XYZ file of N, CA and C in Angstrom:
771
model
N 0.851 -1.188 0.000
C 0.000 0.000 0.000
C 0.887 1.237 0.000
N 0.662 2.148 -0.968
C 1.490 3.333 -1.150
C 0.618 4.572 -1.078
N 1.064 5.599 -0.361
C 0.339 6.858 -0.265
C 0.755 7.778 -1.402
N -0.215 8.521 -1.931
C 0.096 9.526 -2.943
C -0.100 10.929 -2.387
N -0.058 11.050 -1.064
C -0.162 12.362 -0.452
C -1.566 12.676 0.013
N -1.907 13.970 -0.004
C -3.167 14.434 0.570
C -4.276 14.587 -0.466
N -4.075 14.132 -1.691
C -5.092 14.251 -2.722
C -6.276 13.349 -2.373
N -7.492 13.897 -2.436
C -8.681 13.152 -2.053
C -9.377 12.559 -3.279
N -10.205 11.552 -2.982
C -11.095 10.959 -3.985
C -10.348 10.510 -5.238
N -9.287 9.757 -5.035
C -8.569 9.182 -6.168
C -9.490 8.192 -6.864
N -9.687 8.373 -8.164
C -10.748 7.636 -8.850
C -10.268 6.756 -9.983
N -9.097 7.037 -10.559
C -8.693 6.303 -11.756
C -7.182 6.227 -11.845
N -6.695 5.104 -12.379
C -5.267 4.901 -12.556
C -5.014 4.295 -13.930
N -3.901 4.693 -14.560
C -3.528 4.135 -15.849
C -2.014 3.962 -15.886
N -1.550 3.022 -16.699
C -0.143 2.664 -16.747
C 0.377 2.667 -18.173
N 1.579 3.223 -18.345
C 2.338 3.128 -19.590
C 3.768 2.787 -19.222
N 4.153 1.518 -19.340
C 5.482 1.116 -18.924
C 5.659 1.297 -17.436
N 6.738 2.001 -17.027
C 6.961 2.276 -15.607
C 6.256 3.545 -15.157
N 5.557 4.235 -16.064
C 4.831 5.460 -15.737
C 3.404 5.140 -15.327
N 2.968 5.758 -14.240
C 1.593 5.637 -13.764
C 0.964 7.016 -13.712
N -0.355 7.038 -13.981
C -1.123 8.276 -13.946
C -2.348 8.053 -13.078
N -2.632 9.007 -12.200
C -3.777 8.922 -11.295
C -4.543 10.235 -11.374
N -5.879 10.144 -11.364
C -6.735 11.329 -11.363
C -7.560 11.362 -10.087
N -7.691 12.566 -9.500
C -8.417 12.727 -8.251
C -9.289 13.967 -8.252
N -9.667 14.414 -7.068
C -10.557 15.561 -6.927
C -9.887 16.841 -7.408
N -10.726 17.872 -7.644
C -10.241 19.188 -8.076
C -9.416 19.116 -9.355
N -9.837 18.207 -10.255
C -9.182 18.063 -11.553
C -7.672 17.830 -11.408
N -7.329 17.060 -10.386
C -5.927 16.769 -10.103
C -5.453 15.560 -10.896
N -4.278 15.673 -11.486
C -3.618 14.561 -12.171
C -2.233 14.395 -11.569
N -1.923 13.168 -11.162
C -0.620 12.857 -10.600
C 0.119 11.899 -11.513
N 1.449 12.005 -11.509
C 2.290 11.163 -12.360
C 3.396 10.531 -11.528
N 3.654 9.261 -11.774
C 4.788 8.562 -11.186
C 5.611 7.944 -12.305
N 6.920 8.144 -12.257
C 7.800 7.541 -13.266
C 8.627 6.398 -12.691
N 8.243 5.944 -11.467
C 8.973 4.848 -10.835
C 8.019 3.785 -10.286
N 6.982 3.496 -11.082
C 6.015 2.433 -10.759
C 5.246 2.692 -9.475
N 5.077 3.970 -9.101
C 4.227 4.308 -7.975
C 4.930 4.575 -6.672
N 6.249 4.553 -6.643
C 6.979 4.817 -5.402
C 6.966 6.294 -5.026
N 6.950 7.178 -6.025
C 6.857 8.616 -5.763
C 5.930 9.243 -6.791
N 5.334 10.393 -6.421
C 4.308 11.012 -7.257
C 4.533 12.514 -7.350
N 4.172 13.090 -8.518
C 4.219 14.530 -8.731
C 2.868 14.996 -9.279
N 2.394 16.146 -8.802
C 1.160 16.736 -9.312
C 1.472 17.468 -10.615
N 0.776 17.117 -11.700
C 1.020 17.767 -12.992
C -0.170 18.619 -13.437
N -1.299 18.492 -12.744
C -2.454 19.341 -13.062
C -3.341 19.435 -11.833
N -3.869 20.633 -11.550
C -4.783 20.817 -10.429
C -5.586 22.081 -10.650
N -6.847 22.052 -10.208
C -7.734 23.205 -10.336
C -8.604 23.273 -9.084
N -8.192 24.031 -8.056
C -8.975 24.103 -6.818
C -10.433 24.461 -7.088
N -11.325 23.660 -6.542
C -12.753 23.861 -6.791
C -13.247 23.182 -8.042
N -12.353 22.479 -8.742
C -12.728 21.805 -9.976
C -13.528 20.537 -9.733
N -13.898 19.890 -10.800
C -14.770 18.717 -10.746
C -13.989 17.471 -10.321
N -14.687 16.483 -9.773
C -14.022 15.226 -9.389
C -13.687 14.364 -10.597
N -12.680 13.525 -10.443
C -12.207 12.678 -11.527
C -13.113 11.474 -11.729
N -13.190 11.026 -12.976
C -13.890 9.799 -13.325
C -12.980 8.798 -14.036
N -12.084 9.284 -14.893
C -11.238 8.368 -15.666
C -10.018 9.110 -16.194
N -8.883 8.398 -16.282
C -7.697 8.902 -16.954
C -7.120 7.771 -17.781
N -6.622 8.111 -18.987
C -6.066 7.083 -19.860
C -5.015 7.695 -20.768
N -3.827 7.116 -20.767
C -2.783 7.433 -21.736
C -2.844 6.372 -22.817
N -3.212 6.768 -24.030
C -3.407 5.782 -25.095
C -2.103 5.414 -25.787
N -1.088 6.268 -25.645
C 0.256 5.958 -26.129
C 1.230 6.835 -25.353
N 2.469 6.890 -25.781
C 3.489 7.620 -25.026
C 3.300 9.129 -25.048
N 2.469 9.635 -25.935
C 2.299 11.084 -26.027
C 0.877 11.556 -25.747
N -0.138 10.794 -26.121
C -1.529 11.248 -26.071
C -2.302 10.602 -24.930
N -3.030 11.431 -24.192
C -3.859 10.933 -23.113
C -5.057 11.815 -22.868
N -6.042 11.277 -22.140
C -7.286 11.974 -21.838
C -7.620 11.788 -20.366
N -8.294 12.764 -19.789
C -8.773 12.663 -18.413
C -10.177 13.267 -18.335
N -11.086 12.543 -17.695
C -12.488 12.960 -17.579
C -12.793 13.379 -16.148
N -13.443 14.534 -16.020
C -13.892 15.044 -14.733
C -15.358 15.425 -14.867
N -16.185 15.072 -13.864
C -17.612 15.337 -13.995
C -18.278 15.366 -12.632
N -19.327 16.184 -12.537
C -20.267 16.146 -11.422
C -21.662 16.268 -12.019
N -22.675 16.485 -11.198
C -24.049 16.511 -11.696
C -24.369 17.755 -12.518
N -23.428 18.688 -12.621
C -23.632 19.911 -13.399
C -22.946 19.861 -14.757
N -22.354 18.721 -15.081
C -21.713 18.593 -16.381
C -20.322 17.998 -16.279
N -19.718 17.797 -17.442
C -18.400 17.187 -17.482
C -17.447 17.966 -18.364
N -16.175 17.626 -18.276
C -15.169 18.198 -19.153
C -14.030 17.206 -19.282
N -13.327 17.315 -20.397
C -12.234 16.400 -20.678
C -10.958 17.181 -20.934
N -9.871 16.737 -20.322
C -8.555 17.299 -20.565
C -7.771 16.360 -21.470
N -6.866 16.928 -22.260
C -6.061 16.132 -23.184
C -4.605 16.547 -23.091
N -3.720 15.565 -23.212
C -2.302 15.843 -23.323
C -1.779 15.290 -24.636
N -0.852 16.001 -25.245
C -0.200 15.521 -26.475
C 1.314 15.475 -26.301
N 1.774 15.672 -25.060
C 3.213 15.654 -24.794
C 3.566 14.697 -23.658
N 2.839 13.595 -23.601
C 3.139 12.583 -22.604
C 2.778 12.960 -21.190
N 1.830 13.886 -21.032
C 1.355 14.254 -19.710
C 2.085 15.394 -19.049
N 3.020 16.034 -19.751
C 3.723 17.173 -19.169
C 2.767 18.338 -18.932
N 1.798 18.498 -19.831
C 0.775 19.535 -19.672
C -0.553 19.002 -20.197
N -1.648 19.537 -19.657
C -3.000 19.106 -20.013
C -3.834 20.333 -20.349
N -4.654 20.228 -21.398
C -5.496 21.356 -21.811
C -6.949 20.912 -21.943
N -7.845 21.860 -21.717
C -9.281 21.589 -21.792
C -9.711 21.433 -23.241
N -10.438 20.352 -23.545
C -10.951 20.144 -24.890
C -12.168 21.024 -25.113
N -12.288 21.555 -26.320
C -13.292 22.581 -26.595
C -14.713 22.041 -26.573
N -14.931 20.844 -27.121
C -16.305 20.340 -27.251
C -16.563 19.205 -26.282
N -17.736 19.236 -25.680
C -18.158 18.148 -24.808
C -19.682 18.062 -24.888
N -20.267 16.857 -24.914
C -21.716 16.724 -25.158
C -22.579 17.012 -23.934
N -22.359 18.179 -23.290
C -23.174 18.548 -22.135
C -24.612 18.881 -22.521
N -24.891 19.012 -23.821
C -26.273 19.254 -24.247
C -27.109 17.983 -24.162
N -26.459 16.820 -24.138
C -27.177 15.546 -24.056
C -27.217 14.993 -22.639
N -26.137 15.128 -21.907
C -26.032 14.557 -20.573
C -25.437 15.592 -19.624
N -25.752 15.450 -18.332
C -25.198 16.374 -17.354
C -24.285 15.680 -16.353
N -24.081 14.372 -16.527
C -23.134 13.631 -15.702
C -22.456 12.589 -16.584
N -21.136 12.447 -16.430
C -20.372 11.520 -17.268
C -19.588 10.580 -16.367
N -19.729 9.277 -16.627
C -19.188 8.267 -15.719
C -17.837 7.728 -16.143
N -17.599 7.604 -17.457
C -16.388 6.910 -17.882
C -16.170 7.120 -19.378
N -14.922 6.865 -19.833
C -14.622 6.831 -21.257
C -13.564 5.774 -21.493
N -13.353 5.423 -22.745
C -12.298 4.486 -23.127
C -11.874 4.771 -24.560
N -10.561 4.904 -24.773
C -10.002 5.037 -26.113
C -9.166 3.803 -26.421
N -9.197 3.352 -27.687
C -8.315 2.262 -28.118
C -7.110 2.805 -28.879
N -7.191 4.049 -29.311
C -6.072 4.765 -29.906
C -6.373 6.251 -29.736
N -5.586 7.121 -30.335
C -5.789 8.545 -30.098
C -7.010 9.128 -30.799
N -7.689 8.334 -31.623
C -8.856 8.826 -32.351
C -10.170 8.179 -31.924
N -10.179 6.892 -31.691
C -11.414 6.131 -31.505
C -11.695 5.863 -30.034
N -12.852 6.346 -29.576
C -13.198 6.191 -28.172
C -14.684 6.157 -27.935
N -15.048 5.830 -26.698
C -16.438 5.741 -26.258
C -16.562 6.446 -24.914
N -17.766 6.879 -24.577
C -17.991 7.549 -23.298
C -19.414 7.266 -22.818
N -19.583 7.228 -21.495
C -20.885 6.997 -20.879
C -21.335 8.257 -20.164
N -22.592 8.647 -20.381
C -23.149 9.824 -19.736
C -24.581 9.600 -19.317
N -25.101 10.522 -18.524
C -26.468 10.391 -18.024
C -27.166 11.744 -17.999
N -28.386 11.788 -18.521
C -29.295 12.919 -18.362
C -30.076 12.657 -17.083
N -29.668 13.302 -15.997
C -30.230 12.988 -14.686
C -31.706 13.319 -14.610
N -32.116 14.468 -15.131
C -33.517 14.896 -15.035
C -34.459 13.905 -15.709
N -34.036 13.340 -16.845
C -34.876 12.404 -17.585
C -34.500 10.942 -17.337
N -33.546 10.726 -16.426
C -33.103 9.380 -16.064
C -32.775 8.549 -17.305
N -31.962 9.144 -18.187
C -31.576 8.486 -19.429
C -30.061 8.335 -19.499
N -29.588 7.116 -19.726
C -28.163 6.830 -19.875
C -27.793 6.831 -21.351
N -26.617 7.404 -21.653
C -26.148 7.500 -23.027
C -24.789 6.847 -23.181
N -24.588 6.250 -24.348
C -23.259 5.831 -24.777
C -22.900 6.641 -26.004
N -21.760 7.352 -25.936
C -21.278 8.176 -27.031
C -20.057 7.508 -27.668
N -19.754 7.911 -28.894
C -18.525 7.454 -29.545
C -17.889 8.620 -30.294
N -16.575 8.514 -30.484
C -15.834 9.503 -31.253
C -14.851 8.792 -32.165
N -14.627 9.349 -33.340
C -13.613 8.817 -34.255
C -12.572 9.875 -34.598
N -12.633 11.012 -33.907
C -11.703 12.104 -34.185
C -11.005 12.597 -32.917
N -10.796 11.687 -31.973
C -10.072 12.055 -30.765
C -10.826 12.959 -29.823
N -12.160 12.888 -29.844
C -12.968 13.678 -28.931
C -13.319 15.065 -29.419
N -12.975 15.388 -30.659
C -13.392 16.677 -31.215
C -14.903 16.717 -31.351
N -15.498 15.569 -31.690
C -16.961 15.455 -31.742
C -17.372 14.106 -31.166
N -18.605 14.051 -30.630
C -19.149 12.830 -30.038
C -20.541 12.580 -30.605
N -20.826 11.302 -30.910
C -22.134 10.918 -31.428
C -22.799 9.943 -30.448
N -24.133 10.050 -30.323
C -24.884 9.120 -29.479
C -24.988 7.776 -30.201
N -24.522 6.714 -29.539
C -24.638 5.361 -30.083
C -25.828 4.621 -29.510
N -26.128 4.879 -28.241
C -27.087 4.059 -27.511
C -27.637 4.878 -26.364
N -28.886 4.633 -25.989
C -29.471 5.283 -24.821
C -30.501 4.363 -24.201
N -30.686 4.531 -22.893
C -31.657 3.722 -22.172
C -32.241 4.571 -21.058
N -33.554 4.505 -20.891
C -34.279 5.390 -19.987
C -34.798 4.636 -18.775
N -35.010 5.403 -17.695
C -35.635 4.910 -16.464
C -34.743 3.942 -15.688
N -33.435 4.169 -15.756
C -32.529 3.426 -14.899
C -32.436 1.952 -15.178
N -32.782 1.520 -16.391
C -32.762 0.092 -16.697
C -31.351 -0.480 -16.642
N -30.342 0.353 -16.927
C -28.980 -0.153 -16.923
C -28.043 0.634 -16.008
N -28.213 1.961 -15.917
C -27.286 2.802 -15.163
C -25.850 2.538 -15.598
N -25.522 2.936 -16.825
C -24.189 2.713 -17.381
C -23.123 3.237 -16.417
N -22.091 2.430 -16.190
C -21.098 2.774 -15.165
C -19.674 2.810 -15.698
N -19.252 1.772 -16.415
C -17.857 1.693 -16.824
C -17.724 1.004 -18.164
N -16.674 1.400 -18.903
C -16.351 0.820 -20.213
C -14.917 0.337 -20.225
N -14.669 -0.736 -20.940
C -13.294 -1.125 -21.239
C -13.271 -1.780 -22.608
N -12.470 -1.232 -23.542
C -12.324 -1.810 -24.878
C -10.908 -2.313 -25.055
N -10.809 -3.547 -25.512
C -9.520 -4.169 -25.780
C -9.077 -3.890 -27.209
N -10.023 -3.870 -28.135
C -9.806 -3.557 -29.544
C -10.948 -2.656 -30.000
N -10.913 -2.130 -31.220
C -12.050 -1.333 -31.694
C -13.365 -2.107 -31.739
N -13.301 -3.420 -31.708
C -14.521 -4.234 -31.767
C -14.904 -4.839 -30.418
N -13.926 -5.320 -29.647
C -14.187 -6.092 -28.435
C -14.124 -5.190 -27.205
N -15.222 -5.195 -26.434
C -15.253 -4.385 -25.224
C -16.262 -4.896 -24.225
N -16.188 -4.345 -23.025
C -17.101 -4.691 -21.948
C -17.690 -3.413 -21.356
N -18.909 -3.522 -20.840
C -19.575 -2.393 -20.188
C -20.249 -2.903 -18.927
N -20.060 -2.187 -17.826
C -20.721 -2.592 -16.589
C -21.804 -1.585 -16.235
N -22.812 -2.092 -15.537
C -23.877 -1.260 -15.009
C -24.299 -1.875 -13.688
N -25.399 -1.405 -13.139
C -25.856 -1.915 -11.857
C -26.151 -3.404 -11.958
N -25.366 -4.232 -11.315
C -25.431 -5.693 -11.221
C -25.376 -6.412 -12.573
N -24.753 -5.792 -13.588
C -24.634 -6.427 -14.893
C -23.275 -6.142 -15.525
N -22.781 -7.090 -16.323
C -21.619 -6.880 -17.183
C -22.000 -7.333 -18.588
N -21.752 -6.468 -19.571
C -22.084 -6.751 -20.966
C -20.803 -6.860 -21.782
N -20.869 -7.571 -22.921
C -19.749 -7.668 -23.836
C -20.227 -7.314 -25.241
N -19.360 -6.675 -26.015
C -19.666 -6.356 -27.408
C -18.560 -6.879 -28.306
N -18.918 -7.283 -29.512
C -17.926 -7.707 -30.512
C -18.048 -6.875 -31.783
N -18.832 -5.789 -31.711
C -19.027 -4.941 -32.885
C -18.834 -3.457 -32.560
N -17.910 -3.178 -31.654
C -17.592 -1.786 -31.359
C -18.643 -1.048 -30.575
N -19.476 -1.771 -29.824
C -20.486 -1.125 -29.000
C -21.819 -0.906 -29.679
N -21.988 -1.448 -30.884
C -23.287 -1.324 -31.549
C -24.331 -2.182 -30.842
N -23.938 -3.376 -30.424
C -24.837 -4.270 -29.685
C -24.072 -4.846 -28.496
N -24.822 -5.203 -27.439
C -24.236 -5.711 -26.212
C -24.962 -6.976 -25.762
N -24.193 -7.943 -25.249
C -24.751 -9.181 -24.722
C -24.482 -9.233 -23.225
N -25.519 -9.520 -22.442
C -25.393 -9.578 -20.991
C -24.657 -10.850 -20.583
N -23.526 -10.674 -19.885
C -22.760 -11.817 -19.411
C -23.050 -12.175 -17.960
N -23.333 -11.170 -17.154
C -23.422 -11.358 -15.710
C -24.610 -10.576 -15.187
N -25.424 -11.187 -14.321
C -26.645 -10.518 -13.887
C -26.966 -10.900 -12.449
N -27.408 -9.884 -11.687
C -27.874 -10.095 -10.308
C -26.831 -10.758 -9.415
N -25.566 -10.450 -9.649
C -24.500 -10.972 -8.807
C -24.013 -9.903 -7.837
N -23.917 -8.664 -8.320
C -23.397 -7.572 -7.503
C -24.484 -6.564 -7.195
N -24.370 -5.901 -6.059
C -25.247 -4.783 -5.758
C -24.716 -3.481 -6.338
N -23.430 -3.441 -6.607
C -22.842 -2.251 -7.206
C -22.066 -2.655 -8.454
N -21.950 -1.764 -9.420
C -21.241 -2.100 -10.666
C -19.746 -2.156 -10.458
N -19.060 -2.686 -11.453
C -17.617 -2.856 -11.377
C -16.885 -1.897 -12.292
N -15.721 -1.440 -11.829
C -14.740 -0.774 -12.661
C -13.892 -1.867 -13.283
N -13.781 -1.887 -14.611
C -13.250 -3.047 -15.315
C -11.862 -2.808 -15.892
N -11.075 -3.877 -15.948
C -9.810 -3.881 -16.677
C -9.590 -5.266 -17.258
N -9.247 -5.328 -18.559
C -8.948 -6.608 -19.204
C -7.539 -6.556 -19.773
N -6.768 -7.599 -19.481
C -5.410 -7.728 -19.989
C -5.404 -8.303 -21.392
N -6.362 -9.191 -21.663
C -6.528 -9.809 -22.969
C -7.977 -10.266 -23.084
N -8.269 -11.154 -24.005
C -9.656 -11.548 -24.249
C -10.282 -12.348 -23.113
N -9.463 -12.960 -22.255
C -10.028 -13.824 -21.210
C -9.715 -13.357 -19.794
N -8.613 -12.658 -19.587
C -8.188 -12.276 -18.239
C -8.611 -10.852 -17.909
N -9.489 -10.734 -16.907
C -9.985 -9.428 -16.518
C -10.104 -9.287 -15.014
N -10.200 -8.037 -14.560
C -10.350 -7.715 -13.139
C -11.425 -6.640 -12.995
N -12.022 -6.568 -11.812
C -13.016 -5.547 -11.542
C -12.946 -5.102 -10.095
N -13.297 -3.838 -9.839
C -13.413 -3.311 -8.481
C -14.885 -3.048 -8.212
N -15.398 -3.635 -7.128
C -16.792 -3.457 -6.738
C -16.842 -2.956 -5.308
N -17.884 -2.213 -4.972
C -17.968 -1.605 -3.649
C -18.458 -2.546 -2.558
N -18.953 -3.716 -2.931
C -19.345 -4.650 -1.889
C -19.105 -6.074 -2.341
N -19.329 -7.029 -1.459
C -19.038 -8.435 -1.728
C -20.343 -9.231 -1.726
N -21.144 -8.976 -2.734
C -22.452 -9.614 -2.799
C -22.386 -10.994 -3.433
N -21.193 -11.368 -3.930
C -21.063 -12.711 -4.491
C -21.298 -13.770 -3.415
N -20.821 -13.508 -2.202
C -20.845 -14.493 -1.137
C -21.887 -14.092 -0.106
N -22.846 -14.948 0.131
C -23.942 -14.640 1.036
C -23.419 -14.307 2.431
N -23.924 -13.215 2.989
C -23.578 -12.847 4.350
C -22.415 -11.895 4.482
N -21.691 -11.633 3.413
C -20.569 -10.704 3.498
C -21.072 -9.276 3.663
N -20.324 -8.443 4.385
C -20.744 -7.048 4.572
C -20.890 -6.327 3.249
N -21.788 -5.345 3.226
C -22.084 -4.640 1.970
C -21.153 -3.462 1.723
N -20.269 -3.128 2.681
C -19.446 -1.931 2.516
C -17.973 -2.253 2.347
N -17.628 -3.478 2.000
C -16.247 -3.862 1.787
C -15.924 -3.810 0.294
N -14.843 -3.137 -0.048
C -14.420 -3.111 -1.437
C -13.892 -4.484 -1.840
N -14.234 -4.915 -3.036
C -13.782 -6.211 -3.527
C -13.083 -6.045 -4.868
N -12.016 -6.808 -5.068
C -11.401 -6.946 -6.379
C -11.739 -8.344 -6.882
N -12.356 -8.381 -8.051
C -12.799 -9.647 -8.617
C -11.971 -9.984 -9.847
N -12.018 -11.248 -10.228
C -11.152 -11.755 -11.294
C -11.962 -12.671 -12.198
N -11.756 -12.553 -13.512
C -12.350 -13.474 -14.467
C -11.253 -14.085 -15.331
N -11.398 -15.362 -15.657
C -10.466 -16.051 -16.545
C -11.170 -16.599 -17.775
N -12.415 -16.136 -17.982
C -13.173 -16.611 -19.138
C -13.855 -15.465 -19.875
N -13.204 -14.298 -19.890
C -13.736 -13.168 -20.642
C -14.935 -12.491 -20.035
N -15.169 -12.689 -18.731
C -16.257 -12.010 -18.051
C -17.489 -12.849 -17.819
N -17.465 -14.116 -18.206
C -18.630 -14.987 -17.991
C -18.792 -15.298 -16.506
N -17.688 -15.580 -15.820
C -17.740 -15.859 -14.391
C -16.651 -15.068 -13.682
N -16.901 -14.744 -12.412
C -15.985 -13.921 -11.624
C -15.786 -14.551 -10.249
N -14.615 -14.355 -9.661
C -14.388 -14.805 -8.298
C -13.586 -13.751 -7.557
N -13.613 -13.818 -6.223
C -12.969 -12.812 -5.392
C -11.508 -13.099 -5.177
N -10.718 -12.016 -5.113
C -9.325 -12.115 -4.741
C -9.130 -11.533 -3.343
N -8.057 -11.927 -2.691
C -7.761 -11.480 -1.336
C -6.363 -10.874 -1.280
N -6.124 -10.059 -0.260
C -4.770 -9.627 0.032
C -4.135 -10.658 0.957
N -2.865 -10.474 1.259
C -2.192 -11.410 2.169
C -2.754 -11.318 3.584
N -3.452 -10.223 3.886
C -4.041 -10.061 5.216
C -5.551 -10.203 5.207
N -6.126 -10.572 4.061
C -7.572 -10.771 4.008
C -8.234 -9.858 3.011
N -9.191 -9.042 3.478
C -9.968 -8.183 2.598
C -9.177 -6.948 2.171
N -9.605 -6.359 1.041
C -9.023 -5.100 0.596
C -9.597 -3.947 1.425
N -8.863 -2.839 1.535
C -9.401 -1.686 2.272
C -10.600 -1.082 1.560
N -11.434 -0.395 2.320
C -12.592 0.268 1.747
C -12.145 1.399 0.822
N -12.985 1.728 -0.134
C -12.759 2.909 -0.943
C -11.978 2.718 -2.221
N -11.611 1.484 -2.581
C -10.931 1.285 -3.860
C -11.887 1.594 -5.006
N -11.366 2.226 -6.062
C -12.228 2.661 -7.156
C -11.758 2.217 -8.537
N -10.514 1.773 -8.673
C -10.029 1.399 -9.996
C -8.893 0.403 -9.846
N -8.672 -0.376 -10.902
C -7.596 -1.359 -10.919
C -6.927 -1.334 -12.277
N -5.616 -1.536 -12.287
C -4.808 -1.551 -13.511
C -3.779 -2.663 -13.371
N -3.639 -3.484 -14.403
C -2.704 -4.599 -14.350
C -1.652 -4.461 -15.452
N -0.383 -4.702 -15.102
C 0.693 -4.733 -16.077
C 0.804 -6.103 -16.708
N 0.521 -7.143 -15.908
C 0.486 -8.517 -16.370
C -0.381 -9.316 -15.392
N -0.384 -10.610 -15.462
C -1.264 -11.404 -14.603
C -0.895 -11.328 -13.134
N 0.331 -10.899 -12.833
C 0.797 -10.924 -11.455
C 1.028 -9.534 -10.834
N 1.291 -8.532 -11.665
C 1.633 -7.193 -11.169
C 0.529 -6.206 -11.527
N 0.050 -5.480 -10.528
C -1.009 -4.513 -10.789
C -1.113 -3.495 -9.671
N -2.010 -2.533 -9.882
C -2.235 -1.463 -8.919
C -3.735 -1.276 -8.740
N -4.148 -0.928 -7.515
C -5.538 -0.544 -7.236
C -5.497 0.802 -6.545
N -6.425 1.692 -6.908
C -6.407 3.065 -6.408
C -7.711 3.374 -5.702
N -7.624 4.277 -4.711
C -8.825 4.702 -3.991
C -8.473 5.725 -2.944
N -9.471 6.100 -2.168
C -9.230 7.082 -1.113
C -10.110 8.286 -1.266
């Protein structure tokens, strides 16, 4: 367990080689160039929005999403995270809260948003690096509560919502439900390849009788069809974990706080 200082509400972590990136409250972005042993603040905006996702898609280009119930905004870097700038366009006309995004390269990405007043969840896509976003999918009345996205290729991806995990093989045009009524809270997802994946959930509803406020890290070895719980050497994971990132099957990081 490693501290990253006094930054609150750490929500997302991403890895590029030995470099790690973490996003937290007040539009804060932290960088580590030594696999998480030390951290430097590279972006901060006191009073800014809380973090939802950060992703470096290659050694130079990355995106970070910040959102609250009044809207969202996305920051972009083109110099490997040395500096971050606000992107001009964001689909706040469709949704007022944004939960997650995923890029497979510097141009092609997806994002999840919600129109809170009308209780409508949206899935957006971009093919120009976030310059414009198009609505791909929407669902009303809380039927899914879109929560997290992870795409391994432009075609293969997973989406989590309240007690469900879906998989797509056509770039998010259609989704197949893989997991249902197992969790009380949705999972933050990470896949290393087509079969090996991990998720962070806020409770342990897989096992009858477990407390509802314990953070769980779950593991799949069949592409998301089935999941099981992982443990630390001392038992359960600490409360408040929000994201997981794996370098390989054995080395990874989980962030929270």
